[in-house]
PDB file of C-alpha atoms in Angstrom:
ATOM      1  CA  UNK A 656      95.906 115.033 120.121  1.00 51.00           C
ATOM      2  CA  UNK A 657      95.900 111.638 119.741  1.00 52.00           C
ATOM      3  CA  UNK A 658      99.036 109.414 118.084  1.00 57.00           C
ATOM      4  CA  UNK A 659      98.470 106.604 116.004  1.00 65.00           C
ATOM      5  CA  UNK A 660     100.162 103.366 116.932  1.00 77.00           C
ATOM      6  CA  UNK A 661     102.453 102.158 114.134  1.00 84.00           C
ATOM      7  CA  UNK A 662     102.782  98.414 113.705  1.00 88.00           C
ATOM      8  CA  UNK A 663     105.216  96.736 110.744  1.00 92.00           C
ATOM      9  CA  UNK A 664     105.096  93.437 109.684  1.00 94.00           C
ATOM     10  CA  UNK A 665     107.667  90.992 110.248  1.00 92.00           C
ATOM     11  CA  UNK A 666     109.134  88.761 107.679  1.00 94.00           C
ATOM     12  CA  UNK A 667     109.906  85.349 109.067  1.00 89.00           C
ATOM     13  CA  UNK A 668     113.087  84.481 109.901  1.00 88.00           C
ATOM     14  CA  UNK A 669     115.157  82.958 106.587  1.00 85.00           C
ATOM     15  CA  UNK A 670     113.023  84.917 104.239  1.00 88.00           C
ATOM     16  CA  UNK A 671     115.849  87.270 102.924  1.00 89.00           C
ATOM     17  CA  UNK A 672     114.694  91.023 101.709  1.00 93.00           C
ATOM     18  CA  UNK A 673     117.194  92.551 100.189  1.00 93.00           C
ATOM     19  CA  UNK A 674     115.400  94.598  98.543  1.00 95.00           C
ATOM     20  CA  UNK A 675     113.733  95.990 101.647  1.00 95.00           C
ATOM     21  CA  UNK A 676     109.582  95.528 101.652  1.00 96.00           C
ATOM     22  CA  UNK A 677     106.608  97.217 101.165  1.00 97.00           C
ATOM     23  CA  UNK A 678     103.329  96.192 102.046  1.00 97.00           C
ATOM     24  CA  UNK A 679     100.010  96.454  99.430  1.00 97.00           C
ATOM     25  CA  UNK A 680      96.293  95.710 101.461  1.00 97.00           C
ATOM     26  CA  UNK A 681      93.466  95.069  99.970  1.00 97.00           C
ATOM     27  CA  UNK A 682      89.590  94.645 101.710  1.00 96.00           C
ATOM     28  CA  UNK A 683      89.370  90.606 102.946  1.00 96.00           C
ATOM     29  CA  UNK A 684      86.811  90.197 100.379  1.00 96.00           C
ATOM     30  CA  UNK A 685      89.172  90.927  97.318  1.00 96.00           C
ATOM     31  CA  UNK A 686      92.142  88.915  98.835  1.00 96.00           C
ATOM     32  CA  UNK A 687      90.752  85.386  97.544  1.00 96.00           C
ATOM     33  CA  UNK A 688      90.097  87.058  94.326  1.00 95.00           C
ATOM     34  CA  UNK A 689      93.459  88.594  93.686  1.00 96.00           C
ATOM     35  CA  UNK A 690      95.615  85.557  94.889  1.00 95.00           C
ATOM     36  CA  UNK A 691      93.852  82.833  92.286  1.00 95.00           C
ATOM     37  CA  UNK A 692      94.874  85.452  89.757  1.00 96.00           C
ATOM     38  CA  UNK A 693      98.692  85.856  90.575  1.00 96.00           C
ATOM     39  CA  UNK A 694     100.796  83.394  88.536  1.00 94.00           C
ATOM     40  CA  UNK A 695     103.349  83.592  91.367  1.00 94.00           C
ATOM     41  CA  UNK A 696     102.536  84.939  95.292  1.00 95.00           C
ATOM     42  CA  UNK A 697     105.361  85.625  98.056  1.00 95.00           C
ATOM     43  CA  UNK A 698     104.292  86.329 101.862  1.00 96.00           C
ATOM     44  CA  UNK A 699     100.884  87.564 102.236  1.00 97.00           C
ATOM     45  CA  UNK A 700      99.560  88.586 105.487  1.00 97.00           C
ATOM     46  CA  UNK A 701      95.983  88.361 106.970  1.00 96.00           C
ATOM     47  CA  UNK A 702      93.129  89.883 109.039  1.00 93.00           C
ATOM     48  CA  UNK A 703      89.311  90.307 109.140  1.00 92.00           C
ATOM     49  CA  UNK A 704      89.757  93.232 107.347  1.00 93.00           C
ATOM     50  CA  UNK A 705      92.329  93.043 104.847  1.00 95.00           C
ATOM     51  CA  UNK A 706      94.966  91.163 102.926  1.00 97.00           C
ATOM     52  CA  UNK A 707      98.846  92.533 102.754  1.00 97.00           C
ATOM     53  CA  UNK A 708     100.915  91.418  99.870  1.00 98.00           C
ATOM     54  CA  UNK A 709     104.842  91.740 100.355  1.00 98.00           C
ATOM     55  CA  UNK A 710     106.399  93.649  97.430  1.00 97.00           C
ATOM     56  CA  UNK A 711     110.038  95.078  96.830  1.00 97.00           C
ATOM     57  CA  UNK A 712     110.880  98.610  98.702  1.00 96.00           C
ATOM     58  CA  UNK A 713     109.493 100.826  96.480  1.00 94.00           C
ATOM     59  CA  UNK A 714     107.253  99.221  94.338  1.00 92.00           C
ATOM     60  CA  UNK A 715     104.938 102.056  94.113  1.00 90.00           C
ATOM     61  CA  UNK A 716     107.293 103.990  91.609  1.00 89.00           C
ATOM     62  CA  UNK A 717     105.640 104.526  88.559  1.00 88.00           C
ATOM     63  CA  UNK A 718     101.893 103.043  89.533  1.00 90.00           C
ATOM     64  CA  UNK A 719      98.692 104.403  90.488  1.00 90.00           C
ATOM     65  CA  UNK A 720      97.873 102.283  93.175  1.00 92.00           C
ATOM     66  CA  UNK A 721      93.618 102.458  93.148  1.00 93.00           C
ATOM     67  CA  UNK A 722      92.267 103.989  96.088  1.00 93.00           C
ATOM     68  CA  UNK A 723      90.827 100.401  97.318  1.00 94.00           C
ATOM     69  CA  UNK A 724      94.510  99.340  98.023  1.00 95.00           C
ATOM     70  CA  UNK A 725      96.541 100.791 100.533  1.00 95.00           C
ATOM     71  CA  UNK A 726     100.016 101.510 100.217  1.00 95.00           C
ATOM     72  CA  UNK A 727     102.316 100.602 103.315  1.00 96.00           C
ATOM     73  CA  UNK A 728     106.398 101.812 103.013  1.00 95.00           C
ATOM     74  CA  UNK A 729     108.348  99.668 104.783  1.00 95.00           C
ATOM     75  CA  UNK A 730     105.411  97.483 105.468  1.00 95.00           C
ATOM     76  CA  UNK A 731     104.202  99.870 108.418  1.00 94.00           C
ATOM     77  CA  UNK A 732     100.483 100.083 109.629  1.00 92.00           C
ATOM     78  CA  UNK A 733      98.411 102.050 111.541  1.00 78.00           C
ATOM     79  CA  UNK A 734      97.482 100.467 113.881  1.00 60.00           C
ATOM     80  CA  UNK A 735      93.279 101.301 112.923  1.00 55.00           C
ATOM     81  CA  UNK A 736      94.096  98.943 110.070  1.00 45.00           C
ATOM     82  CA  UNK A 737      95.786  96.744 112.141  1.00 43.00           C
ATOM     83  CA  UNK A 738      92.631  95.733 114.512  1.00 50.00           C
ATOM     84  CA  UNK A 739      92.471  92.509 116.333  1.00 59.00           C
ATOM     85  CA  UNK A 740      96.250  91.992 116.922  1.00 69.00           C
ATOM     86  CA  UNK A 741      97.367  92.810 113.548  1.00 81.00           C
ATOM     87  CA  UNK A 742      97.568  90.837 110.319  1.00 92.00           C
ATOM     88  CA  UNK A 743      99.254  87.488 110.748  1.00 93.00           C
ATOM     89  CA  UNK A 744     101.222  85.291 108.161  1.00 95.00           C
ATOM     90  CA  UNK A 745      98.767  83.552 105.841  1.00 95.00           C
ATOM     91  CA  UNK A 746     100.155  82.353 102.916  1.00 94.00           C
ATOM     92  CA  UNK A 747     104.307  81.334 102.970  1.00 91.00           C
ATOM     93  CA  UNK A 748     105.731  81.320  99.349  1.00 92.00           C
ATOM     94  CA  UNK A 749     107.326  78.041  97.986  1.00 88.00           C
ATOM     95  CA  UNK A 750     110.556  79.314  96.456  1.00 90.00           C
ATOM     96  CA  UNK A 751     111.384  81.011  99.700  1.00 87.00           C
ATOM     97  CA  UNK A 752     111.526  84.349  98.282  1.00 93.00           C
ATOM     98  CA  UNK A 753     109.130  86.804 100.407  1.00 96.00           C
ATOM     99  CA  UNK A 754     107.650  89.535  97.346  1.00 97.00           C
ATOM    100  CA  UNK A 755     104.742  89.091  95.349  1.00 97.00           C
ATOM    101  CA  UNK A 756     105.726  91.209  91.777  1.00 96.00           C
ATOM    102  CA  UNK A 757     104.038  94.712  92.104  1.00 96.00           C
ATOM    103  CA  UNK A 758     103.161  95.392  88.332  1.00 95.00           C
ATOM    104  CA  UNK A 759     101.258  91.695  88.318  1.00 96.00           C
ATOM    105  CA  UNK A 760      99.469  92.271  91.750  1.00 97.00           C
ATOM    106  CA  UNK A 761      98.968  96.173  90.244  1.00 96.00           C
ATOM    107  CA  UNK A 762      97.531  94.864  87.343  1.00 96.00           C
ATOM    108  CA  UNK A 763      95.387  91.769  88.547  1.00 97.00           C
ATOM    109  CA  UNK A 764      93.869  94.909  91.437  1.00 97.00           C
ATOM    110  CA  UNK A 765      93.040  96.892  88.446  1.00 96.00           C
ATOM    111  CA  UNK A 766      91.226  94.500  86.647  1.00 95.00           C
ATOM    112  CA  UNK A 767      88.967  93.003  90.315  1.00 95.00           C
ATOM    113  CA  UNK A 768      87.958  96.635  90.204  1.00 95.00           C
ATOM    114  CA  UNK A 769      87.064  96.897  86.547  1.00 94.00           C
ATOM    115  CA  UNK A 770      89.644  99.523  86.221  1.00 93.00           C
ATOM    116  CA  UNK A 771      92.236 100.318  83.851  1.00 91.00           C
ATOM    117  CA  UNK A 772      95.731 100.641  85.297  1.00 91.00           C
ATOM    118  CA  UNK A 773      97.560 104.326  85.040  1.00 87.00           C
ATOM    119  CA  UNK A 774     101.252 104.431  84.911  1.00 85.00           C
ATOM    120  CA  UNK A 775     103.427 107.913  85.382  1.00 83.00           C
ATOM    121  CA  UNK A 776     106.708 108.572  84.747  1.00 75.00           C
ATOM    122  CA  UNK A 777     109.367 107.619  87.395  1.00 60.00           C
ATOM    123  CA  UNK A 778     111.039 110.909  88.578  1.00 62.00           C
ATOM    124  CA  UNK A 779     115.054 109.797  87.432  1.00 63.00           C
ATOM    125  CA  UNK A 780     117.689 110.738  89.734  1.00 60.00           C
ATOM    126  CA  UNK A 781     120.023 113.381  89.012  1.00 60.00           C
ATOM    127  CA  UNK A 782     123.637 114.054  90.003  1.00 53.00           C
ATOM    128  CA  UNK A 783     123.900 117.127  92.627  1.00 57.00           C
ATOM    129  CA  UNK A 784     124.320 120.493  90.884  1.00 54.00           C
ATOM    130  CA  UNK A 785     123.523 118.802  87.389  1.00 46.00           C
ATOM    131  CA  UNK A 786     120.747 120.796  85.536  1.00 48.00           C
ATOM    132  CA  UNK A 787     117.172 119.087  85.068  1.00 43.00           C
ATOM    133  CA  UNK A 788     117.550 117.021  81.206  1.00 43.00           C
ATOM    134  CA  UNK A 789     115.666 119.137  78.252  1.00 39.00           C
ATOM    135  CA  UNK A 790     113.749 116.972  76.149  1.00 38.00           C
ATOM    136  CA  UNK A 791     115.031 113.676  74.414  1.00 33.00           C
ATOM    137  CA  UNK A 792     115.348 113.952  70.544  1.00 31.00           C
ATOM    138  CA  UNK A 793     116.475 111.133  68.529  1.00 30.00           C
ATOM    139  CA  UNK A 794     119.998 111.672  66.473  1.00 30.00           C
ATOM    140  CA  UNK A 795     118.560 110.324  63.207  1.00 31.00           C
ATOM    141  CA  UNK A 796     118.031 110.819  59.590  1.00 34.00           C
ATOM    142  CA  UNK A 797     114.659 110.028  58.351  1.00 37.00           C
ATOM    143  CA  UNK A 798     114.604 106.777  56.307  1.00 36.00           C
ATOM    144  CA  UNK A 799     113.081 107.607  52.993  1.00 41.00           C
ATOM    145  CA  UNK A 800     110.014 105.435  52.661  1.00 42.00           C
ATOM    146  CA  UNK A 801     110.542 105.287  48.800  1.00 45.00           C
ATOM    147  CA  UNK A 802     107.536 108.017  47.821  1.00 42.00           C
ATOM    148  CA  UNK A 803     109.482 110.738  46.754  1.00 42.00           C
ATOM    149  CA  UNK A 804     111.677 113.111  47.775  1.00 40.00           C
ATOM    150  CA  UNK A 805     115.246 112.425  48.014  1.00 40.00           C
ATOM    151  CA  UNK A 806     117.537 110.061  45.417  1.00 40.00           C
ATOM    152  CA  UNK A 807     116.790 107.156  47.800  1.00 39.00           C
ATOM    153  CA  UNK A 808     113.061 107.686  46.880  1.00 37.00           C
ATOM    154  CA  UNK A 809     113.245 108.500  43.465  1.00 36.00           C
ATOM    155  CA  UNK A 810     115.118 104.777  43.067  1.00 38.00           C
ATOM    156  CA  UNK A 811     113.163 103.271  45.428  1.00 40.00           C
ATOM    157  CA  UNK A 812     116.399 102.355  47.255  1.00 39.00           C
ATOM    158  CA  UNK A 813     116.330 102.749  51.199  1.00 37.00           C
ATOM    159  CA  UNK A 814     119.216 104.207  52.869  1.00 36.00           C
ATOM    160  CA  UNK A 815     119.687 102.999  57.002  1.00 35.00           C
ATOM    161  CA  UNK A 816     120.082 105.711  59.121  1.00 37.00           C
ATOM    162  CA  UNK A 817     123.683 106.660  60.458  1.00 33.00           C
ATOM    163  CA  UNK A 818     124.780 104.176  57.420  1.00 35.00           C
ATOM    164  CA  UNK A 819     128.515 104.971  57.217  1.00 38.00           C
ATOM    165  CA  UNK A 820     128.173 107.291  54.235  1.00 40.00           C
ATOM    166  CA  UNK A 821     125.909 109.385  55.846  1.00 39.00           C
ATOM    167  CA  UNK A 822     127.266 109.015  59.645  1.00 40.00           C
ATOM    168  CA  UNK A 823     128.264 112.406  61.531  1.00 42.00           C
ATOM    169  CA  UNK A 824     131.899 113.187  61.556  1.00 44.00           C
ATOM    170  CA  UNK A 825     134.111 112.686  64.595  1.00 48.00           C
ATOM    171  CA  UNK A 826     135.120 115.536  66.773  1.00 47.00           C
ATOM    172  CA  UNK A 827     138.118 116.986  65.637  1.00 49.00           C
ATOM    173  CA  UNK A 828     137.869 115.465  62.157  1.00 44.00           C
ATOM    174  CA  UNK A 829     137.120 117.680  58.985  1.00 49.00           C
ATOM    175  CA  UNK A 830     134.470 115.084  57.616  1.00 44.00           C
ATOM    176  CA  UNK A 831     134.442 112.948  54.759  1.00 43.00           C
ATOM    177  CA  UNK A 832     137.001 114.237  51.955  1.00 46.00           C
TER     178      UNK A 832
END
């Protein structure tokens, strides 16, 4: 069996990341493209083959990254993608600050590829031993929209939720009396 050779790429020295960084590649051809549409680019590396954008650690949370982009933790490569030596530094940002902001570079991808962009939820971390959350309900009275029902729609009046006539009691306390 054969093992791949891994290569990551390097931020230059006094580019700070302290966020960590991720790597998104597109084909060479899309690279112009993409860049001209970013309001703001960090470090973006370079090849024959494809163009690497530098993006916080974990910057795939939450996005479907198309399948022409490739996703790269920690910025590592194999090193098929990596032919010819291996992308090199093409494009230094001006601010100094190394990422390129994943949700515009996500969203300019999508729309080169005439696609529309899919989001899922972010799994949220739980504390150990602390059962999975049941679904969200909001603590709320209706407000009466002033069509019926209610006083506050026969008058035409409209009562705000939790207002203090009509807020919960506190725990311990036997209510309004």
């Amino acid at each position: 069996m054969r093992r791949l050779e891994r290569v990551r790429l390097c931020l230059p020295p006094g580019l700070p990341a302290p966020l960590g960084h991720d790597a998104v590649g597109v084909a060479a051809p899309l690279g112009p493209r993409i860049s001209r549409s970013l309001p703001r680019t960090g470090c973006v590396f370079a090849d024959a083959e494809r163009w690497w954008w530098i993006v916080p650690g974990q910057a795939d949370t939450g996005l479907v990254w198309p399948d022409a982009a490739d996703y790269a933790a920690g910025a590592v490569l194999s090193r098929g993608r990596a032919a010819g030596g291996g992308p090199r530094l093409a494009y230094w940002p001006k601010d100094n600050v190394p990422y390129t902001h994943p949700i515009m570079l996500y969203i300019v991808l999508c729309n080169a590829l005439g696609r529309r962009p899919e989001w899922r939820e972010a799994p949220r971390a739980e504390a150990p031993g602390a059962e999975a959350p049941g679904p969200v309900h909001a603590l709320h009275r209706p407000v009466p929209d002033g069509r019926g029902g209610g006083a506050a729609g026969r008058t035409g009046a409209r009562e705000r939720p939790w207002s203090s006539a009509a807020r919960p009691p506190e725990p311990g306390s036997r209510g309004p009396g």
